Short mmCIF file of C-alpha atoms in Angstrom, two decimals:
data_model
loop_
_atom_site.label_atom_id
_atom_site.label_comp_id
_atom_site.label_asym_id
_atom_site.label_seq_id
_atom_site.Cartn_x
_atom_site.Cartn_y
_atom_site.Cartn_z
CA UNK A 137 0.00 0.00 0.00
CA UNK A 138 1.10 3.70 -0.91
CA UNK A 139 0.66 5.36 2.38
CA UNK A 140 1.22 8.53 1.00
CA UNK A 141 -0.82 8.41 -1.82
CA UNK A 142 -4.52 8.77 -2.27
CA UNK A 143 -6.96 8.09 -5.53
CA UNK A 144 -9.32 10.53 -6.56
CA UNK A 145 -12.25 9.64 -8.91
CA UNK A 146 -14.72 12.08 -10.71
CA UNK A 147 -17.82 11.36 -13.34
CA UNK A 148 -17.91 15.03 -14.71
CA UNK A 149 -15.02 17.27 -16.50
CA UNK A 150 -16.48 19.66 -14.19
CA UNK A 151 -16.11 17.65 -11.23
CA UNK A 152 -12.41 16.58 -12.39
CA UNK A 153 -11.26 20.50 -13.32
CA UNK A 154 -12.53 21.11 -9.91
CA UNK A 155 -9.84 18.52 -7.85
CA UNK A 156 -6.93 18.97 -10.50
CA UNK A 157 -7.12 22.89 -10.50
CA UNK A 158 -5.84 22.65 -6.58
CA UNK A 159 -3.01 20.14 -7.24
CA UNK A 160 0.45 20.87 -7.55
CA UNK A 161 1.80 19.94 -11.16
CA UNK A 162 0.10 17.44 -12.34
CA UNK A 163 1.76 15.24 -15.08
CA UNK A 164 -0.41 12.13 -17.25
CA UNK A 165 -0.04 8.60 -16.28
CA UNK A 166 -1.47 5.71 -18.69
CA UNK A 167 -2.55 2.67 -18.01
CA UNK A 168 -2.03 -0.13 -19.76
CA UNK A 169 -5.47 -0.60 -21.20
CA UNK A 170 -5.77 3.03 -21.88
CA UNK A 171 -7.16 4.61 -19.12
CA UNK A 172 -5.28 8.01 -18.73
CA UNK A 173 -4.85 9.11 -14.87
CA UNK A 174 -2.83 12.71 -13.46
CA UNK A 175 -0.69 12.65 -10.73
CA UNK A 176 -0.41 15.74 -8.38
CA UNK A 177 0.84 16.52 -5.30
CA UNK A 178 -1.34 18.04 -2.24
CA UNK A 179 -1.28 21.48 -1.66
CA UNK A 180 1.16 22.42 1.27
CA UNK A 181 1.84 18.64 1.52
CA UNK A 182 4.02 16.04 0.04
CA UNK A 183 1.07 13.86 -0.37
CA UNK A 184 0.39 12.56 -3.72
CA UNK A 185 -3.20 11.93 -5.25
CA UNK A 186 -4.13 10.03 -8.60
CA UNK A 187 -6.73 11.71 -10.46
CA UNK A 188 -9.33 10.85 -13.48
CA UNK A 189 -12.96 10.77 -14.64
CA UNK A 190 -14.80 7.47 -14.67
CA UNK A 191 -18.44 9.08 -16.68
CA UNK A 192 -21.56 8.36 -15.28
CA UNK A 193 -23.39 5.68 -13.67
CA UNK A 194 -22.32 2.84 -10.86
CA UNK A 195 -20.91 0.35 -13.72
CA UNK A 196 -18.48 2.15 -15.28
CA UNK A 197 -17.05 3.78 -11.70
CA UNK A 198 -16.85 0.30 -10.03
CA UNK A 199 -14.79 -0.88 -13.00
CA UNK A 200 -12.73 2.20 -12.95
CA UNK A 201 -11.95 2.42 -9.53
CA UNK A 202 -11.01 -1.23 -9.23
CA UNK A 203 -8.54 -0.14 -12.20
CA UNK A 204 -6.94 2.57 -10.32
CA UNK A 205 -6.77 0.07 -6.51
CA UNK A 206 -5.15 -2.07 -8.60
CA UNK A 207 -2.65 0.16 -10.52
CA UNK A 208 -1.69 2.49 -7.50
CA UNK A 209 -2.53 0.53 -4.37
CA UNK A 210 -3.55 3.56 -2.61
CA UNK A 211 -4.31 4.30 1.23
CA UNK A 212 -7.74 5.55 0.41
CA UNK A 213 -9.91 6.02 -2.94
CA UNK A 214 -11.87 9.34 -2.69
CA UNK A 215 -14.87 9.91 -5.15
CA UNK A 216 -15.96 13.01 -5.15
CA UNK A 217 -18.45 15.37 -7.39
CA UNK A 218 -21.85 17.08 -7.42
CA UNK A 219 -25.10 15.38 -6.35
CA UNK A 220 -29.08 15.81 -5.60
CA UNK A 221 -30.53 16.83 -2.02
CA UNK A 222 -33.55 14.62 -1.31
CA UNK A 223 -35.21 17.13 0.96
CA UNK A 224 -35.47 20.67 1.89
CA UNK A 225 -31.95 20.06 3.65
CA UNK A 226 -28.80 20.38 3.25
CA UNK A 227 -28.36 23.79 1.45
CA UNK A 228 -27.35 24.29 -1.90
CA UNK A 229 -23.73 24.00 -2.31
CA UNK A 230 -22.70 22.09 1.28
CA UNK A 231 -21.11 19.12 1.52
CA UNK A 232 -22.36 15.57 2.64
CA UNK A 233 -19.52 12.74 3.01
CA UNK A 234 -21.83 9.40 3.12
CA UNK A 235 -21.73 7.13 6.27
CA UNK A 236 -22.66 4.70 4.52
CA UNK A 237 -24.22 4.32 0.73
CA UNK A 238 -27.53 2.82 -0.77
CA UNK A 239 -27.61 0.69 -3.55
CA UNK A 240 -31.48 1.73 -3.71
CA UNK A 241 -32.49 -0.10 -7.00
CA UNK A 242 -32.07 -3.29 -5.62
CA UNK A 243 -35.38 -4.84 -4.63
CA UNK A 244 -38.19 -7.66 -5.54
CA UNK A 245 -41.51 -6.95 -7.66
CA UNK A 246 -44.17 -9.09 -5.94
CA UNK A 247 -48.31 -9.39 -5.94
CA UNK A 248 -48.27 -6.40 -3.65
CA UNK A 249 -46.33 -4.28 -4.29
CA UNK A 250 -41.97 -4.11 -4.66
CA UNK A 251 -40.14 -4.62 -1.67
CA UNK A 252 -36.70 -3.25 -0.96
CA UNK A 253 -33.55 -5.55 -0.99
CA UNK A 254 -30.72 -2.77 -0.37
CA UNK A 255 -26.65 -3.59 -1.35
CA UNK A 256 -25.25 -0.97 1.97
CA UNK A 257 -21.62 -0.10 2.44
CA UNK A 258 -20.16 1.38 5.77
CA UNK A 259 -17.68 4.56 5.13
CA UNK A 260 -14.25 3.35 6.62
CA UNK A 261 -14.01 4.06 10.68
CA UNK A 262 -11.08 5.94 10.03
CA UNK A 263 -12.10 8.09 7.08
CA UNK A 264 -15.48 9.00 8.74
CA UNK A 265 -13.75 10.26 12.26
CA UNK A 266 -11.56 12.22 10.31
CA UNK A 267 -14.61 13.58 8.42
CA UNK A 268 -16.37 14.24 10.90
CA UNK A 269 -13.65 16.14 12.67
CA UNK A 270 -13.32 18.71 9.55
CA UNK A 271 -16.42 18.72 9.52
CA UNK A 272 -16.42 19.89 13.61
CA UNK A 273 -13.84 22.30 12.78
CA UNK A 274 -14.83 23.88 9.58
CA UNK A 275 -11.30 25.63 8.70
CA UNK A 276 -11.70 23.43 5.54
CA UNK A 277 -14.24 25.87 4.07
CA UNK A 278 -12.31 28.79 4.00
CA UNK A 279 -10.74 27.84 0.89
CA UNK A 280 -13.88 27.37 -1.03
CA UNK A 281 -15.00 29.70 -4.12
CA UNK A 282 -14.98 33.23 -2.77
CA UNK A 283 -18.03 35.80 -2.58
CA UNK A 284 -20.27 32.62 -1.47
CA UNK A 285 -21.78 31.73 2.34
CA UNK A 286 -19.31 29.28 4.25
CA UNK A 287 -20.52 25.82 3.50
CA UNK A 288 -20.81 23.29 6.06
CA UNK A 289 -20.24 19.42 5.62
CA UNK A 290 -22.64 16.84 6.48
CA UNK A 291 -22.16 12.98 7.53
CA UNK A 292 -24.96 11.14 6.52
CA UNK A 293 -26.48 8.34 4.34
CA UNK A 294 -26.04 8.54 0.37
CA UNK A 295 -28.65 7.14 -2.14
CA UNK A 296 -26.81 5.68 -5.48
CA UNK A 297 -28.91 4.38 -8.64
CA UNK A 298 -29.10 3.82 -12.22
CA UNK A 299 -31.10 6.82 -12.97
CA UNK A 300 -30.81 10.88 -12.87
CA UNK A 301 -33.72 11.37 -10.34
CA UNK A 302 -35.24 14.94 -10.75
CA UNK A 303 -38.54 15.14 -9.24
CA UNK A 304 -40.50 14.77 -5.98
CA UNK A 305 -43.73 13.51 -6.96
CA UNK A 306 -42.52 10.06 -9.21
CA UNK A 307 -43.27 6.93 -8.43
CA UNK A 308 -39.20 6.74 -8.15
CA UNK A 309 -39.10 9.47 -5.54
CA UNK A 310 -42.15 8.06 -3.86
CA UNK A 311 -39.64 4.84 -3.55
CA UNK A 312 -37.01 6.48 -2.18
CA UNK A 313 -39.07 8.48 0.07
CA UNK A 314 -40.38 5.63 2.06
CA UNK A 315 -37.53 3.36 1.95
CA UNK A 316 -34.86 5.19 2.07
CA UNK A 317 -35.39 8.31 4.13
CA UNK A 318 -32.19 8.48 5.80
CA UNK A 319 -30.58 9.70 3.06
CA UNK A 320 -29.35 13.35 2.64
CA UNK A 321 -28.30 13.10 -1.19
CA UNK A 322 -28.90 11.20 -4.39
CA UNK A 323 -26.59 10.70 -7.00
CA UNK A 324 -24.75 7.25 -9.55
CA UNK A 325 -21.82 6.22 -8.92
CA UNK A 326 -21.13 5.79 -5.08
CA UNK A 327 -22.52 2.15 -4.77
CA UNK A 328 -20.07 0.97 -7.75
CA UNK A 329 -17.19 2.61 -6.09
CA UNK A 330 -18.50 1.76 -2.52
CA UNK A 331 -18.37 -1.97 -4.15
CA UNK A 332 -14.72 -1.50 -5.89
CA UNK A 333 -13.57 -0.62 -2.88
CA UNK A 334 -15.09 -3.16 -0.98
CA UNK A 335 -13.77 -5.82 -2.97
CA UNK A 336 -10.24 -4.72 -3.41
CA UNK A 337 -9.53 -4.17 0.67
CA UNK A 338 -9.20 -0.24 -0.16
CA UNK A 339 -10.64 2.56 2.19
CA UNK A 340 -13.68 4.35 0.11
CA UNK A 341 -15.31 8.22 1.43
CA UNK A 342 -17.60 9.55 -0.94
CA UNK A 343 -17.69 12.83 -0.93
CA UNK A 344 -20.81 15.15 -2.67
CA UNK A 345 -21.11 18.62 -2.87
CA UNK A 346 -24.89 19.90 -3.42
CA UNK A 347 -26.32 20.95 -6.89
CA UNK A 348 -29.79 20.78 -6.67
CA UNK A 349 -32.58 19.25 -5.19
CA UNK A 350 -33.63 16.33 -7.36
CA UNK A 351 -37.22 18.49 -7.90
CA UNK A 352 -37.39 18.99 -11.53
CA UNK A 353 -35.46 22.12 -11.46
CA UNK A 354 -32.13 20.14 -13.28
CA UNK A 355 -30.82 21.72 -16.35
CA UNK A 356 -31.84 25.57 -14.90
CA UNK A 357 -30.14 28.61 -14.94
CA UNK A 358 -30.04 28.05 -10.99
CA UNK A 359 -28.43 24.48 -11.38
CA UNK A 360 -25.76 25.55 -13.84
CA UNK A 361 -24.94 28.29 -11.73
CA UNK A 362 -24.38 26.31 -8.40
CA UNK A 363 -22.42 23.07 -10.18
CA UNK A 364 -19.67 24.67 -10.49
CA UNK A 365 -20.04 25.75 -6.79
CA UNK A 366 -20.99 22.57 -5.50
CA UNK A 367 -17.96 20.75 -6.84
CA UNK A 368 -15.43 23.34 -5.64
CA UNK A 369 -16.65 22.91 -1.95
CA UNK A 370 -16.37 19.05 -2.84
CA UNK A 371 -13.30 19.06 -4.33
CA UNK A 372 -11.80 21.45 -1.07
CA UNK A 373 -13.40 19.11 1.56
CA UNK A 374 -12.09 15.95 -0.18
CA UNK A 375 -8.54 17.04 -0.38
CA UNK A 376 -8.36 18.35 3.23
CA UNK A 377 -9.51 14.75 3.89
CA UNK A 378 -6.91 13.23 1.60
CA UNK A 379 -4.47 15.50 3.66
CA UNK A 380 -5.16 14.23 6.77
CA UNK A 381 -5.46 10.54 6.13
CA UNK A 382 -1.87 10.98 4.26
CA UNK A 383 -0.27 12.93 7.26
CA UNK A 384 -2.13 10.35 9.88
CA UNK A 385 0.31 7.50 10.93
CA UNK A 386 -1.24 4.43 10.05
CA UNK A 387 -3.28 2.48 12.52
CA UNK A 388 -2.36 -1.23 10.82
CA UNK A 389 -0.63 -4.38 11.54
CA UNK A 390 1.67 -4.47 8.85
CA UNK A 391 3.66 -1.38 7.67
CA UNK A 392 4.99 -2.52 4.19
CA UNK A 393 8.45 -0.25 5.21
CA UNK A 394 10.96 -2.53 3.05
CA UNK A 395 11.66 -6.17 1.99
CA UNK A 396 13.92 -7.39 4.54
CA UNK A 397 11.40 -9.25 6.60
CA UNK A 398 13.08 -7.39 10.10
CA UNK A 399 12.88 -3.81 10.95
CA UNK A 400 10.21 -1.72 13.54
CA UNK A 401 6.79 -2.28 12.42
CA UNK A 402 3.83 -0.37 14.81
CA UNK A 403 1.31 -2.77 16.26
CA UNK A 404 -1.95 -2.39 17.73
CA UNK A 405 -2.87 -5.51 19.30
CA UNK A 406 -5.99 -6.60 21.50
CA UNK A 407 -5.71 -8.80 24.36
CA UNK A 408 -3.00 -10.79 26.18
CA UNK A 409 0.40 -10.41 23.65
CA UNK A 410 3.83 -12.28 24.49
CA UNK A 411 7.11 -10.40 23.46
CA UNK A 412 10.58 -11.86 22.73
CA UNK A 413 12.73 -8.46 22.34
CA UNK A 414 11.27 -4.42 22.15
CA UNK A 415 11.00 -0.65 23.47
CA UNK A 416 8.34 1.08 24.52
CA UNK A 417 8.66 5.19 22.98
CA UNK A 418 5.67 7.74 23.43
CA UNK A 419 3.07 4.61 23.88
CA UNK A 420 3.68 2.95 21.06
CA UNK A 421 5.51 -0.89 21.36
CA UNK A 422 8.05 -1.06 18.75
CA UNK A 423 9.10 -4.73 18.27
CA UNK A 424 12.01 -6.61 16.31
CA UNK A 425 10.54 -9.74 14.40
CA UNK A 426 12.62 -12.46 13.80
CA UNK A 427 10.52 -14.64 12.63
CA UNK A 428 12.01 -15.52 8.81
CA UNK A 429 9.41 -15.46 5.82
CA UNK A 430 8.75 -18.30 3.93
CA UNK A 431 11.43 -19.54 1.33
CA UNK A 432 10.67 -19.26 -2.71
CA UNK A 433 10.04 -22.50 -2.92
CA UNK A 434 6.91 -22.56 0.06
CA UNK A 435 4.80 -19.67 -1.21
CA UNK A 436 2.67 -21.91 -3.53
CA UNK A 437 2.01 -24.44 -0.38
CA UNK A 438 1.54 -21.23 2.15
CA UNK A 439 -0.89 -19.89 0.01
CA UNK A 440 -2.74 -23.35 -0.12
CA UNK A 441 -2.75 -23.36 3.80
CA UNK A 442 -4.09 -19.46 3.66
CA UNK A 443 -6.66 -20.69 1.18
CA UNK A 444 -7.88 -23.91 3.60
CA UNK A 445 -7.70 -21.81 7.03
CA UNK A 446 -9.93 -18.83 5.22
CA UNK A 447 -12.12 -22.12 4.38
CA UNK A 448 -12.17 -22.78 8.05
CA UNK A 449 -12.53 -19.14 8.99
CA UNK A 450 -16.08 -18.76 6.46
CA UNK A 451 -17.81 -21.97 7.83
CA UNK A 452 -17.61 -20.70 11.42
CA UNK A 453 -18.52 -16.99 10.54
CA UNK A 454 -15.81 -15.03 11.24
CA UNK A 455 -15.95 -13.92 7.37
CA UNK A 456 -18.67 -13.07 5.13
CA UNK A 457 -19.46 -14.70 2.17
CA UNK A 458 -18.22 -11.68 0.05
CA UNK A 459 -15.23 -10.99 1.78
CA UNK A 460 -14.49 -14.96 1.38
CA UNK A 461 -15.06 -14.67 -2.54
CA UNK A 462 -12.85 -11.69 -2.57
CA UNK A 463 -10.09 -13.38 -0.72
CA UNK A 464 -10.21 -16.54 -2.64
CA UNK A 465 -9.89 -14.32 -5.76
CA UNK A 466 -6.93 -12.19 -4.71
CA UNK A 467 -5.68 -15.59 -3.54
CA UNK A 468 -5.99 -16.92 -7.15
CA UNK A 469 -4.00 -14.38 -8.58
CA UNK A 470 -1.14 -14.50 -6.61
CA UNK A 471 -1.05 -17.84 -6.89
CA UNK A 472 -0.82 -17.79 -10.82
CA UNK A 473 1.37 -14.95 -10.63
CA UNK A 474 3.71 -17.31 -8.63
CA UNK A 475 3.47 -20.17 -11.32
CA UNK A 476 4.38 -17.72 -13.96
CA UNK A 477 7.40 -16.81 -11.85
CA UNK A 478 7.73 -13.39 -14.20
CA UNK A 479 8.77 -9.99 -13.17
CA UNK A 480 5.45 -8.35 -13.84
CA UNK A 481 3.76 -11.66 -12.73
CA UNK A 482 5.54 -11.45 -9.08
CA UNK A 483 4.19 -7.82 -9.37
CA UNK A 484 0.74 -9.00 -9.87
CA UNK A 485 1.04 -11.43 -6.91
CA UNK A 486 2.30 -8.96 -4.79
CA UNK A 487 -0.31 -6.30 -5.84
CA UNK A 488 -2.70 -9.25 -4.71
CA UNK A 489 -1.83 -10.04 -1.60
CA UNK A 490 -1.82 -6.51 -0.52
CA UNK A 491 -5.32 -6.28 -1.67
CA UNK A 492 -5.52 -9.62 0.62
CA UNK A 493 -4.30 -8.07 3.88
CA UNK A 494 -6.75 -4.95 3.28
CA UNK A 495 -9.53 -7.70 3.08
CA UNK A 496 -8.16 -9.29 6.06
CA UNK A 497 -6.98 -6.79 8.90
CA UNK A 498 -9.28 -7.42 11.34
CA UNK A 499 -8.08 -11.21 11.40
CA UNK A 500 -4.58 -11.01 13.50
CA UNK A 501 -3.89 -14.53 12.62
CA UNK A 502 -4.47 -14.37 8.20
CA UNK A 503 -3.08 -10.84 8.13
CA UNK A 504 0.31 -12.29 10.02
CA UNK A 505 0.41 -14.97 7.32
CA UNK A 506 -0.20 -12.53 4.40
CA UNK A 507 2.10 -9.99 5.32
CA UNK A 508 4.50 -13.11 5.66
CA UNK A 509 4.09 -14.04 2.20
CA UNK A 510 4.48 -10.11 0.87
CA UNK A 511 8.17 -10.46 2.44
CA UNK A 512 8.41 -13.62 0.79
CA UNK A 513 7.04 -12.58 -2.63
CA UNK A 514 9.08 -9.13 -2.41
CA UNK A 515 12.34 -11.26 -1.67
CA UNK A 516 12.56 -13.34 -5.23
CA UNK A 517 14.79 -12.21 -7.42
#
């Protein structure tokens, strides 16, 4: 993982101008399949953030955000851009960062009537507590488009279809108003990236600045006027946030500092923990491992014991059944990137596994094994 580098994802050219005008020289990067990206640096930090448009709609930003996980491996993936208020609140302009985000098309048409079967997505602990202190503090909006009222920022539930909802009296909004009332803005692509994220072990905020109010008046002199608006007080809040989750020391297991497989690595551990050699310094336990990573020649049958013991882990519950699927997969890949025994192919596994100990952090025991097999994986020649 790239802990000082975040992604940042737009739909618009708006919403992209918006993010790329506050960067500090940003040069092109290109994927392999095409997809063009920038690369910028934070203002008044040495942060770095990848930026590029996905277009419209949940699809296309899940498939482009997995993309960009996968190319970068960064500490976070912000989306950010413009989006619909569902009520009377917030005003026109401020900011919500979702909580968590609704997948709100998903349902069942019976006899009487269609009920609701929701896809929901938690925001990151970490990324919403250091929302939600901005948001306390407010400094952030200082920076937005002058000759405007200070916006505030708003932590709440997001609504993300497949359509461009723009009235209060549809069937659609009917929907949404009695299933889904929770939600402070409506917009397409947050589920999709919610999802990528999901998937791929990576940190997600979504991050909305407000356009309109999803009443018909879309497409007016008054919308066009507060776009433009709405995505520079998105596109402020969401790199304050990048700022902070760069500058924040990481609360994992595993800091991925070099390839030696020894070193200081910061440890947050629950419950009764046995030591062989360390210091204590300002509260944190530093500790010397010793242990040695597995040899070349054991990573295929170490990944075979990580596959059976996630097995194990899924029939008694301590897993999901998506986070097993996307474990197995990541699993998969290393593993064939091991068989191939290439450059790029070791590059793939090693991309993989990382994605792997995202998936797995809150597991002590996998995430030891994992970050095992990343020393071993970084150590072939």
């Amino acid at each position: 993982m790239s802990n000082d580098l975040v992604v940042v994802r737009a739909a618009l050219n708006l919403e992209d101008q918006a993010v790329r005008e506050r960067l500090r020289s940003p040069r092109p990067h290109r994927h392999a399949r095409g997809t063009r990206f920038e690369i910028g640096t934070l203002p008044g930090s040495q942060g770095r953030v990848v930026l590029g448009l996905t277009g419209k709609g949940n699809q296309a930003s899940a498939v482009l955000a997995e993309r960009a996980i996968q190319e970068f491996s960064p500490s976070a993936l912000l989306f950010v851009g413009v989006a619909g208020a569902l009520w009377d609140t917030p005003p026109l302009g401020d900011v919500v960062v979702a909580t968590h985000v609704y997948a709100y098309h998903g349902g069942t048409s019976e006899d009487d009537g269609l009920k609701a079967r929701p896809r929901l997505w938690e925001a990151d602990h970490q990324i919403g507590q250091t929302a939600a202190h901005l948001a306390r503090v407010g400094e952030w909006s200082r920076h937005g488009p002058p000759d405007h009222p200070l916006p505030q920022a708003h932590l709440g539930a997001i609504a993300a279809g497949e359509i461009v909802q723009n009235s209060r009296i549809s069937r659609e909004a009917e929907w949404i108003r009695q299933t889904y009332n929770d939600a402070l803005a409506i917009e397409m692509e947050g589920a999709g990236v919610a999802q990528a994220g999901h998937l791929s072990g990576a940190p997600v905020a979504i991050v909305r600045g407000i356009s309109d109010r999803a009443d018909g008046t879309k497409a007016t002199e008054a919308d066009r006027k507060w776009q433009p608006i709405a995505a520079a007080n998105a596109a402020v809040f969401a790199l304050e946030l990048a700022t902070e989750l760069i500058e924040a020391e990481p609360p994992t297991m595993y800091k991925d500092s070099d390839s030696s497989g020894s070193g200081s690595v910061t440890n947050t551990a629950h419950g009764s923990v046995g030591v062989q050699a360390g210091h204590v310094s300002g509260g944190t336990f530093h500790v010397s491992l010793t242990s040695s990573p597995p040899a070349p020649d054991d990573i295929p049958a170490r990944l075979a014991d990580l596959r059976e013991e996630l097995a194990r882990e899924r029939s008694v519950g301590r897993i999901d059944m998506e986070t097993h699927e996307a474990a197995s997969e990541e699993i998969d890949i290393a593993s064939k990137g091991i068989e191939e025994a290439t450059p790029e192919s070791r590059k793939t596994s090693l991309l993989a596994l990382k994605r792997l100990m995202g998936l797995l952090g809150d597991l002590a025991s996998l995430a030891a094994k994992v970050a095992s097999l990343i020393t071993a994986v970084k150590g072939v020649s």
